[in-house]
mmCIF file with all atom_site columns, C-alpha atoms in Angstrom:
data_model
loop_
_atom_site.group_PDB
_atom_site.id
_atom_site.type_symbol
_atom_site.label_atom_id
_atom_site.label_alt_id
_atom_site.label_comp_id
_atom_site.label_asym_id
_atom_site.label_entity_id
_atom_site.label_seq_id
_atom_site.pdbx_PDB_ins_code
_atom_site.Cartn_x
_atom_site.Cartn_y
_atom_site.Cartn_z
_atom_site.occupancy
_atom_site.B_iso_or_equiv
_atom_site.pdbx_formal_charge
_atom_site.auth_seq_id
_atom_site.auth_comp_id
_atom_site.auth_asym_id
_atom_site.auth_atom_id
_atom_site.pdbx_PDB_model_num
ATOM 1   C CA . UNK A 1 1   ? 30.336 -43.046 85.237 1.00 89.00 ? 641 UNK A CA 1
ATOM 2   C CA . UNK A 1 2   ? 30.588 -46.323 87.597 1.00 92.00 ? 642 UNK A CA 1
ATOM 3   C CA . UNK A 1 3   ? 33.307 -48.907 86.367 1.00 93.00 ? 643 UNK A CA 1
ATOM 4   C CA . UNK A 1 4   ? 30.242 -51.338 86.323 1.00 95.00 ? 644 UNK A CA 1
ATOM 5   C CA . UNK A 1 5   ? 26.494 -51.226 86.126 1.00 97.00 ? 645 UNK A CA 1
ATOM 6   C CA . UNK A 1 6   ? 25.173 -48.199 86.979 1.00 97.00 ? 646 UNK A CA 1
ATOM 7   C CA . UNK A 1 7   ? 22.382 -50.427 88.492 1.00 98.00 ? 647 UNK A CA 1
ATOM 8   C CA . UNK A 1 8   ? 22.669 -54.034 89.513 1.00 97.00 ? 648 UNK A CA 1
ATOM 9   C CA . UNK A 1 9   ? 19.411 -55.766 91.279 1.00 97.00 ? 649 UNK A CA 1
ATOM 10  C CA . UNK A 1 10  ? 20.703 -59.239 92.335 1.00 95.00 ? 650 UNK A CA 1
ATOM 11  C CA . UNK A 1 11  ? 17.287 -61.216 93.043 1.00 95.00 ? 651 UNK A CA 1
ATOM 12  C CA . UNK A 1 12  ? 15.110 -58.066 94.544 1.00 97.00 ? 652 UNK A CA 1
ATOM 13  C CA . UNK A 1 13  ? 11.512 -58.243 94.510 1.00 98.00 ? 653 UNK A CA 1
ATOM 14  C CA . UNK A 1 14  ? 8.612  -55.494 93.930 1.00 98.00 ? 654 UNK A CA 1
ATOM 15  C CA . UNK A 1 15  ? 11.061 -52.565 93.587 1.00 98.00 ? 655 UNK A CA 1
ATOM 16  C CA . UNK A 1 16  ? 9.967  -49.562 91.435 1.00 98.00 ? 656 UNK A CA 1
ATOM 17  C CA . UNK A 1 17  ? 13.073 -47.386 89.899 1.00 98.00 ? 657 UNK A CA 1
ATOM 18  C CA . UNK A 1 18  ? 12.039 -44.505 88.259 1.00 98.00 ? 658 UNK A CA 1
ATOM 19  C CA . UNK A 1 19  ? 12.605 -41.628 86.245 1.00 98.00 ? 659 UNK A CA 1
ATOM 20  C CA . UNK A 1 20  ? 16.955 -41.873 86.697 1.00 98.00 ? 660 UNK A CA 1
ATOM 21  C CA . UNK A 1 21  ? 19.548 -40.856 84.501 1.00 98.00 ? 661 UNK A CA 1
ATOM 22  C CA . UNK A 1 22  ? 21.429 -44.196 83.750 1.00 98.00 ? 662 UNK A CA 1
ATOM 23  C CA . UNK A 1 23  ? 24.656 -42.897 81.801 1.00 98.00 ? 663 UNK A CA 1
ATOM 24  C CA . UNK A 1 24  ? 28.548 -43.553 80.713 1.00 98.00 ? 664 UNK A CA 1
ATOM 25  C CA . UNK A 1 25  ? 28.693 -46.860 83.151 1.00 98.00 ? 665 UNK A CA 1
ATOM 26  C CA . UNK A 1 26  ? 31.442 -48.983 81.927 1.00 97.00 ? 666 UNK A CA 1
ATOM 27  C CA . UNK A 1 27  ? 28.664 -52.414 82.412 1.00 97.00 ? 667 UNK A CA 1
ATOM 28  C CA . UNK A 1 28  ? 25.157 -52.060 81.641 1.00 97.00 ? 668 UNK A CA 1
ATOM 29  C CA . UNK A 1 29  ? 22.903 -49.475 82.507 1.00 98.00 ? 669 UNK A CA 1
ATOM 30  C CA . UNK A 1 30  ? 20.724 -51.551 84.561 1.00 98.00 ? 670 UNK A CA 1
ATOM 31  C CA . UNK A 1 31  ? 21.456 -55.643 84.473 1.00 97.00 ? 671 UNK A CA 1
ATOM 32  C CA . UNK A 1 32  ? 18.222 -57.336 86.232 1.00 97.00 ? 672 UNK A CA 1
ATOM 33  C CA . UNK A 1 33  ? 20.081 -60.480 87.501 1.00 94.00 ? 673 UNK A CA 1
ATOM 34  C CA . UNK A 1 34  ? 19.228 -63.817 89.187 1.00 91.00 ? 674 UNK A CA 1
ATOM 35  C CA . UNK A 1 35  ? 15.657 -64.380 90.340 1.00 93.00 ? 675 UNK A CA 1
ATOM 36  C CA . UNK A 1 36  ? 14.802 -60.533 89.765 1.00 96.00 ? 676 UNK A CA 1
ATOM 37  C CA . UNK A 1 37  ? 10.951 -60.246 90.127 1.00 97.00 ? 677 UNK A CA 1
ATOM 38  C CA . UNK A 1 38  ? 8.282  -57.859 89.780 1.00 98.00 ? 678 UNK A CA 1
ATOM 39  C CA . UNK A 1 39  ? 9.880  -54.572 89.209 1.00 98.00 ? 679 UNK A CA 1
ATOM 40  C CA . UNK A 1 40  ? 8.810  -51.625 87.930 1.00 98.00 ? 680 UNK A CA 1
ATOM 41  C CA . UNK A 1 41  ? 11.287 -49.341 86.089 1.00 98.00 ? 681 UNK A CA 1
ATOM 42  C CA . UNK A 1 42  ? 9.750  -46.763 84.558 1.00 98.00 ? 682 UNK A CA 1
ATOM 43  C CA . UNK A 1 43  ? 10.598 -43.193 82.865 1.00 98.00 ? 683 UNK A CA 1
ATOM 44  C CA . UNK A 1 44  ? 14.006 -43.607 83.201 1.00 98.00 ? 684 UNK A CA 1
ATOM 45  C CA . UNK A 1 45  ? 17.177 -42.027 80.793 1.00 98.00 ? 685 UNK A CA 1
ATOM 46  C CA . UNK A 1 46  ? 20.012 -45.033 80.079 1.00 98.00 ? 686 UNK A CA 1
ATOM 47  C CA . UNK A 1 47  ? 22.457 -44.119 77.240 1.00 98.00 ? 687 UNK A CA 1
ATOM 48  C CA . UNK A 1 48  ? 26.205 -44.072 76.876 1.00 98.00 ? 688 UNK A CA 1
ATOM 49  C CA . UNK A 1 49  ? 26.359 -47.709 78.132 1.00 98.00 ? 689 UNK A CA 1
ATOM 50  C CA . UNK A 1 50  ? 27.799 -51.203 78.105 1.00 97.00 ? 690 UNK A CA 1
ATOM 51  C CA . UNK A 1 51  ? 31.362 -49.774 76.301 1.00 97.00 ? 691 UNK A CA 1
ATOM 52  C CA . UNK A 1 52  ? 33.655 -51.693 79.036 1.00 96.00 ? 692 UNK A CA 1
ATOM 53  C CA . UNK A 1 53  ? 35.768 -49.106 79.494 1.00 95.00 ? 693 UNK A CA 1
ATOM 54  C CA . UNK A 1 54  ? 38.848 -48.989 81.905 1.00 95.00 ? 694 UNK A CA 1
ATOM 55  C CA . UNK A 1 55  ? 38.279 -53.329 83.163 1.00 93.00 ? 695 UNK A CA 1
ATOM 56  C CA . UNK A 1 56  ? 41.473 -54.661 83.839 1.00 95.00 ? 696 UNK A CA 1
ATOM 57  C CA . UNK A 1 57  ? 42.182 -58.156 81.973 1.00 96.00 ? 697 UNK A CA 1
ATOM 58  C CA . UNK A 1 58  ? 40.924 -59.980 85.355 1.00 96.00 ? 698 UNK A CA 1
ATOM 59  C CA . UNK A 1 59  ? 37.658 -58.425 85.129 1.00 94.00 ? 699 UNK A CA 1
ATOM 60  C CA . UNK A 1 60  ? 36.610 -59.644 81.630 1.00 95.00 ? 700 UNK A CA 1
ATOM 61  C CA . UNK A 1 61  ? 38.075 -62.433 82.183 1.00 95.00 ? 701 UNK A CA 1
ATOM 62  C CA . UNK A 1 62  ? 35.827 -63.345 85.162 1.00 93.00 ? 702 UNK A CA 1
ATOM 63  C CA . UNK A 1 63  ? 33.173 -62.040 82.314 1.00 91.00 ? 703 UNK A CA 1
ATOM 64  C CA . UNK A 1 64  ? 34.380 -64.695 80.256 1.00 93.00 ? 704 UNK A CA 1
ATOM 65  C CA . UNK A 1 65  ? 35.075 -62.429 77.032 1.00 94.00 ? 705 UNK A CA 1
ATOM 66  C CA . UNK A 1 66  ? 38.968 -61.283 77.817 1.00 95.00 ? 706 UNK A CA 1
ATOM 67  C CA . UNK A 1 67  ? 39.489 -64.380 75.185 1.00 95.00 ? 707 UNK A CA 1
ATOM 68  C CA . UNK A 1 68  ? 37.588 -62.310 72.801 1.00 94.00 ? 708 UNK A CA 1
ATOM 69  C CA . UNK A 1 69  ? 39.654 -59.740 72.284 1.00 94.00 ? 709 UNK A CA 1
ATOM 70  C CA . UNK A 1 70  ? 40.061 -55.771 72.968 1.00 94.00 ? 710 UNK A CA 1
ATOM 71  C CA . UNK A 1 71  ? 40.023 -52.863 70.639 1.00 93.00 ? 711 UNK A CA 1
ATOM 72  C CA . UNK A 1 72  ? 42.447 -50.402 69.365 1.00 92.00 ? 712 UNK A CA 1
ATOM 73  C CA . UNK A 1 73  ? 40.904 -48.282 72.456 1.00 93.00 ? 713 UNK A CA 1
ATOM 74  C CA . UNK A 1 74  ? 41.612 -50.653 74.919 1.00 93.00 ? 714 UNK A CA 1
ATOM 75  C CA . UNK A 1 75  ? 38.083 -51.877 75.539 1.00 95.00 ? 715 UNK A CA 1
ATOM 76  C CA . UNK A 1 76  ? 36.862 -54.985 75.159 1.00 95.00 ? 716 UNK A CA 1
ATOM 77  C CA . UNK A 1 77  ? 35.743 -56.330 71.849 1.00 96.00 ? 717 UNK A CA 1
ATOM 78  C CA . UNK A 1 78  ? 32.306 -57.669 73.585 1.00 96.00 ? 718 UNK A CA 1
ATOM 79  C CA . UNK A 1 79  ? 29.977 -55.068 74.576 1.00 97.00 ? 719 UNK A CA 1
ATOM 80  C CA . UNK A 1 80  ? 27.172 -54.754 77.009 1.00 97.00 ? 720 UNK A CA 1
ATOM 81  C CA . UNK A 1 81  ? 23.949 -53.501 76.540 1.00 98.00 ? 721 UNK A CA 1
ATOM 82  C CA . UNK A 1 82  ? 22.126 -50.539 78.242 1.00 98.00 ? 722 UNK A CA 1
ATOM 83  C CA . UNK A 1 83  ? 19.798 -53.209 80.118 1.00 98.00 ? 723 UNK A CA 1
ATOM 84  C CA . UNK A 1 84  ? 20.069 -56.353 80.399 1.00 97.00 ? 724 UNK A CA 1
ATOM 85  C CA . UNK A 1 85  ? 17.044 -58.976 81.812 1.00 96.00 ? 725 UNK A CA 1
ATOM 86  C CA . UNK A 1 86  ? 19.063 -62.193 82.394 1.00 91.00 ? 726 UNK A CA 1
ATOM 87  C CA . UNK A 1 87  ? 17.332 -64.687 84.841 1.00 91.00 ? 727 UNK A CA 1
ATOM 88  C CA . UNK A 1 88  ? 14.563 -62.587 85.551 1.00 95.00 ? 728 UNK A CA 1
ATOM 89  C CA . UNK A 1 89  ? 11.193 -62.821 85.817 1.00 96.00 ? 729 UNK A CA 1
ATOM 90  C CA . UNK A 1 90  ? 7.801  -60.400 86.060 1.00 98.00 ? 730 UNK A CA 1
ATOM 91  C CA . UNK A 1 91  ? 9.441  -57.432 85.303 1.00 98.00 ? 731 UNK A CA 1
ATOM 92  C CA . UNK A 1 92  ? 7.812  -54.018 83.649 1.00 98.00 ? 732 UNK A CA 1
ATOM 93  C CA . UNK A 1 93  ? 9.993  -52.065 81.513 1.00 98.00 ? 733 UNK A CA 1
ATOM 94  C CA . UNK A 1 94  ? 8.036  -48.958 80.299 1.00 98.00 ? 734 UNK A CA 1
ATOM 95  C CA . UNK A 1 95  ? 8.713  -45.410 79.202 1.00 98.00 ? 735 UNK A CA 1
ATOM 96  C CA . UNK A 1 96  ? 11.872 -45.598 78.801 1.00 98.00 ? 736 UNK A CA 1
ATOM 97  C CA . UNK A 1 97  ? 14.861 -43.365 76.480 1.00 98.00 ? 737 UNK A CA 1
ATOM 98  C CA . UNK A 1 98  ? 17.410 -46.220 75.803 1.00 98.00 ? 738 UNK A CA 1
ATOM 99  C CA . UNK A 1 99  ? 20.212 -44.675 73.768 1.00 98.00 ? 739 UNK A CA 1
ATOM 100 C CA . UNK A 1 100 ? 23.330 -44.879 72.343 1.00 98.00 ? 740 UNK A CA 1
ATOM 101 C CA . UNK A 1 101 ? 24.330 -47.919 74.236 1.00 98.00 ? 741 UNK A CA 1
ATOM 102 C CA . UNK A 1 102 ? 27.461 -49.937 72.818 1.00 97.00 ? 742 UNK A CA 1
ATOM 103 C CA . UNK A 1 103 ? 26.303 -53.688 73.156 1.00 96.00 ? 743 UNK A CA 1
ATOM 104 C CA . UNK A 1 104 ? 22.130 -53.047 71.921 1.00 97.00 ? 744 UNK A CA 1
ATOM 105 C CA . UNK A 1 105 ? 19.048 -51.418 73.831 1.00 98.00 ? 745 UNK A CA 1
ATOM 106 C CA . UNK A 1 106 ? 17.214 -54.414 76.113 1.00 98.00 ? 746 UNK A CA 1
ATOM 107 C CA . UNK A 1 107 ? 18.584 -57.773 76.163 1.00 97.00 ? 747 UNK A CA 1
ATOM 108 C CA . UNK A 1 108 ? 17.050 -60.533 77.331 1.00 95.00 ? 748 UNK A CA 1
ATOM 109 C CA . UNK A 1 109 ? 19.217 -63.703 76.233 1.00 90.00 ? 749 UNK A CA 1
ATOM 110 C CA . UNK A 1 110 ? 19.042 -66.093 80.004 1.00 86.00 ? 750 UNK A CA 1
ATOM 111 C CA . UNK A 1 111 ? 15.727 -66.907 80.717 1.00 90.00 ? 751 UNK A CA 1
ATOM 112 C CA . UNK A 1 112 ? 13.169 -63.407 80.941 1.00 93.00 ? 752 UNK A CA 1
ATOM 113 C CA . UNK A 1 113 ? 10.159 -64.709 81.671 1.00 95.00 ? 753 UNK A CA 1
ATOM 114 C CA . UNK A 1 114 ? 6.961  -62.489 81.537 1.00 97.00 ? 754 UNK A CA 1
ATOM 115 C CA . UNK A 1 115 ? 8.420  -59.673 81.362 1.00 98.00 ? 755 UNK A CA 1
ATOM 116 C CA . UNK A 1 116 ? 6.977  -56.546 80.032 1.00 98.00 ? 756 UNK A CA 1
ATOM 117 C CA . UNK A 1 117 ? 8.818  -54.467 77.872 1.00 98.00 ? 757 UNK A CA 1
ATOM 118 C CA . UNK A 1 118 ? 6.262  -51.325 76.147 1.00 98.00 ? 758 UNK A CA 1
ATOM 119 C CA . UNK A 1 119 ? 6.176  -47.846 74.743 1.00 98.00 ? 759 UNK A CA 1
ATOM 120 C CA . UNK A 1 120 ? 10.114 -47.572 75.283 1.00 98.00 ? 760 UNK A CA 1
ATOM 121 C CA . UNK A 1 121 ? 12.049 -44.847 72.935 1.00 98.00 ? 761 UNK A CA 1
ATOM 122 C CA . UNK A 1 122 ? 15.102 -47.150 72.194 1.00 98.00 ? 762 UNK A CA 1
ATOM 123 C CA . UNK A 1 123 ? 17.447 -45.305 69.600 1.00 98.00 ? 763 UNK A CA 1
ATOM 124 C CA . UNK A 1 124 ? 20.977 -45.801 68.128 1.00 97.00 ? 764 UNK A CA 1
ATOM 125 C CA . UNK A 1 125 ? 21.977 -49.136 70.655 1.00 97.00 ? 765 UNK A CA 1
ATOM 126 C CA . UNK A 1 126 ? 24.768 -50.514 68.330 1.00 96.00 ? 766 UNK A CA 1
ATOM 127 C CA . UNK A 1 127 ? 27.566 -47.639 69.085 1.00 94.00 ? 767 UNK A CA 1
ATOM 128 C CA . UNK A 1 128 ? 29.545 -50.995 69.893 1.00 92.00 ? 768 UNK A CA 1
ATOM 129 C CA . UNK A 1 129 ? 29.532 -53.005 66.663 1.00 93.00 ? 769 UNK A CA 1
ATOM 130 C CA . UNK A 1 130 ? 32.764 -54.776 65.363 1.00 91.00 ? 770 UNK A CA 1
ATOM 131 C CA . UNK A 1 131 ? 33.456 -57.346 62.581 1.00 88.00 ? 771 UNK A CA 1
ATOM 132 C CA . UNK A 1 132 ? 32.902 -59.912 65.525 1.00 89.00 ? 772 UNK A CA 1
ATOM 133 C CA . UNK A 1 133 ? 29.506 -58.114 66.606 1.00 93.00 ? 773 UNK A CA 1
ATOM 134 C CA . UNK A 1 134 ? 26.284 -56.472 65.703 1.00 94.00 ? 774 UNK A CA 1
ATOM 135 C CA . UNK A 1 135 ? 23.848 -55.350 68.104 1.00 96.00 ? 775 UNK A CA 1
ATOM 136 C CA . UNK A 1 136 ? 19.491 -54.895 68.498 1.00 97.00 ? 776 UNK A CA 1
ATOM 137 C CA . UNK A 1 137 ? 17.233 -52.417 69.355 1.00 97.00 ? 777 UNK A CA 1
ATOM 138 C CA . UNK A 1 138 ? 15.605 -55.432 71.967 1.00 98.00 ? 778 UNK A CA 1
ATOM 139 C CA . UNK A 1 139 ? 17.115 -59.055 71.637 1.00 96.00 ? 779 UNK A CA 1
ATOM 140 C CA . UNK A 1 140 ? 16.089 -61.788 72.401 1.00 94.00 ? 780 UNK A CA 1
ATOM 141 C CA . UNK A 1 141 ? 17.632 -65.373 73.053 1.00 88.00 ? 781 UNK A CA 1
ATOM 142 C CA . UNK A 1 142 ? 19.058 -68.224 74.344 1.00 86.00 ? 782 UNK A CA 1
ATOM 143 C CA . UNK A 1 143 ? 22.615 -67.921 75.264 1.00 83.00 ? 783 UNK A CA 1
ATOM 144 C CA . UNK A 1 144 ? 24.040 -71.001 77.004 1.00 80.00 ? 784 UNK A CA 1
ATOM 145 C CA . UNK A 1 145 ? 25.916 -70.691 80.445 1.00 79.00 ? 785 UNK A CA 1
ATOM 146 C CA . UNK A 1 146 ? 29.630 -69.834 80.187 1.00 81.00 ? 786 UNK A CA 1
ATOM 147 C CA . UNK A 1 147 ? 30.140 -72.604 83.093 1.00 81.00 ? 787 UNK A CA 1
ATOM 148 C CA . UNK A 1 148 ? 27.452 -75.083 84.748 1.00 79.00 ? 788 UNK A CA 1
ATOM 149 C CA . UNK A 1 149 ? 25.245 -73.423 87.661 1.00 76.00 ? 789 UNK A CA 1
ATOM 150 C CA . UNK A 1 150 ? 23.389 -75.645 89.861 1.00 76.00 ? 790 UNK A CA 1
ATOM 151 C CA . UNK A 1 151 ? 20.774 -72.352 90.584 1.00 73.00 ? 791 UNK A CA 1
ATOM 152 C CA . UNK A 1 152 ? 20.575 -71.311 87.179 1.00 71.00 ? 792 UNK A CA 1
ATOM 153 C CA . UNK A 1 153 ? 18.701 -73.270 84.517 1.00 74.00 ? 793 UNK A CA 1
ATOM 154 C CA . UNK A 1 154 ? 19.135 -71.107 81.505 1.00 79.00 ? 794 UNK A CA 1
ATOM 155 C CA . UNK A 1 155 ? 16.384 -72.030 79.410 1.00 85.00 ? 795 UNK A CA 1
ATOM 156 C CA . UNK A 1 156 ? 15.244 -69.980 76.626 1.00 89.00 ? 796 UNK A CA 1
ATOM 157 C CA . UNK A 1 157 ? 13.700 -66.703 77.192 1.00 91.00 ? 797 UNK A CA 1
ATOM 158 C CA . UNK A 1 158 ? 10.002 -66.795 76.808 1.00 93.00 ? 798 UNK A CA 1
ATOM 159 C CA . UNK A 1 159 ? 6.373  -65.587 77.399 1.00 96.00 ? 799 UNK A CA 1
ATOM 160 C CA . UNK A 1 160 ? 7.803  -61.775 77.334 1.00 97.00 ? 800 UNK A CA 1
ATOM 161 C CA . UNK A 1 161 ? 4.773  -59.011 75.753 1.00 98.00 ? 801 UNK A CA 1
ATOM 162 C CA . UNK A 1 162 ? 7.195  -57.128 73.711 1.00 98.00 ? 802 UNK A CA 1
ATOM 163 C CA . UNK A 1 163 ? 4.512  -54.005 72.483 1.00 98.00 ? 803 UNK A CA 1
ATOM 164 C CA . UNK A 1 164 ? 4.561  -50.495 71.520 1.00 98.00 ? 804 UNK A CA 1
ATOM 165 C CA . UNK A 1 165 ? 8.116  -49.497 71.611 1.00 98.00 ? 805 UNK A CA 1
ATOM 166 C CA . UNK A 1 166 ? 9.604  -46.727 69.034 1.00 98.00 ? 806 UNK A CA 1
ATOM 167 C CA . UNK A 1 167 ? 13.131 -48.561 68.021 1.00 98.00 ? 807 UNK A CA 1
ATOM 168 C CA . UNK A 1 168 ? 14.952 -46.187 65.348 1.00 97.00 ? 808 UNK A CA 1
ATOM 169 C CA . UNK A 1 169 ? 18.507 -45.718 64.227 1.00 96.00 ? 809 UNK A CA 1
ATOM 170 C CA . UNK A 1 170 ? 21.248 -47.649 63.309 1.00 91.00 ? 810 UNK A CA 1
ATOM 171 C CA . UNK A 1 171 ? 20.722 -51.043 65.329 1.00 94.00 ? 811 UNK A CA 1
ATOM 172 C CA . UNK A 1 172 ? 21.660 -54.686 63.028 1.00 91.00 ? 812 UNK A CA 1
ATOM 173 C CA . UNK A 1 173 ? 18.173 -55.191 63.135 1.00 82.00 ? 813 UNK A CA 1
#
């Protein structure tokens, strides 16, 4: 019930989280962020995710999505997903229950590299779809940066082992 992520690692290395209940944060679940690398997270529970709930105007803005709009309910038109691997490298994602999430299940759209995503349950992820959005059991991309950053390069995410996972329910695709 945070009014962010419910966990944020900003550029750790060789931490293992495991086996937490990762629910109803108004961000994602778990956002593994700038220069993350070689974590373990493992046997963990993240659902009820990524719905934006209660951010004041500033706050998306700084997001860059308050230009996107907001819903009859007051949230934001853009959702989040329950984990997102943005700028992140090495990282094991295994065992997982990733459901209901608003914004999709595992993300990786700003350069993942080798990361390791297997035998994750990842079920009903696109509680947060809109006529301006549709959202994925696991997705990945390319998104380009929302303003130039001198220690980011955002380059397409790539070499990831994407193997074994159940993905079931009503995700776009």
């Amino acid at each position: 019930n945070n009014m962010a992520q419910g966990i944020y690692s900003d550029g750790c290395v060789l931490n293992y989280i495991l086996e937490n209940r990762i629910i109803n944060n108004s961000k994602e679940g778990i956002c593994l962020d700038n220069g993350t690398t070689a974590n373990v997270f493992y046997g963990n529970i993240v659902k009820h995710n990524g719905k934006r709930y209660g951010q004041a105007d500033q706050a998306l803005a700084n997001d860059f999505v308050l230009k996107i709009g907001r819903l009859k309910d007051g949230t934001a038109v853009a959702k989040l997903p329950g984990i997102s691997i943005d700028n992140s490298i090495y990282n094991l994602l295994s065992a997982n229950l990733v459901q209901h999430n608003s914004g999709g299940g595992i993300k990786m759209v700003r350069t993942g590299i080798f990361n390791i995503i297997a035998a994750n349950t990842i079920i009903n992820n696109n509680e947060g779809a809109s006529d301006v959005f549709q959202f994925f059991g696991i997705e990945l991309g390319a998104a380009a940066a929302d303003v130039p950053s001198s220690d980011l390069d955002f380059i397409a995410s790539s070499a990831n082992i994407i193997m074994d996972n159940n993905i079931v329910g009503t995700h776009a695709a």
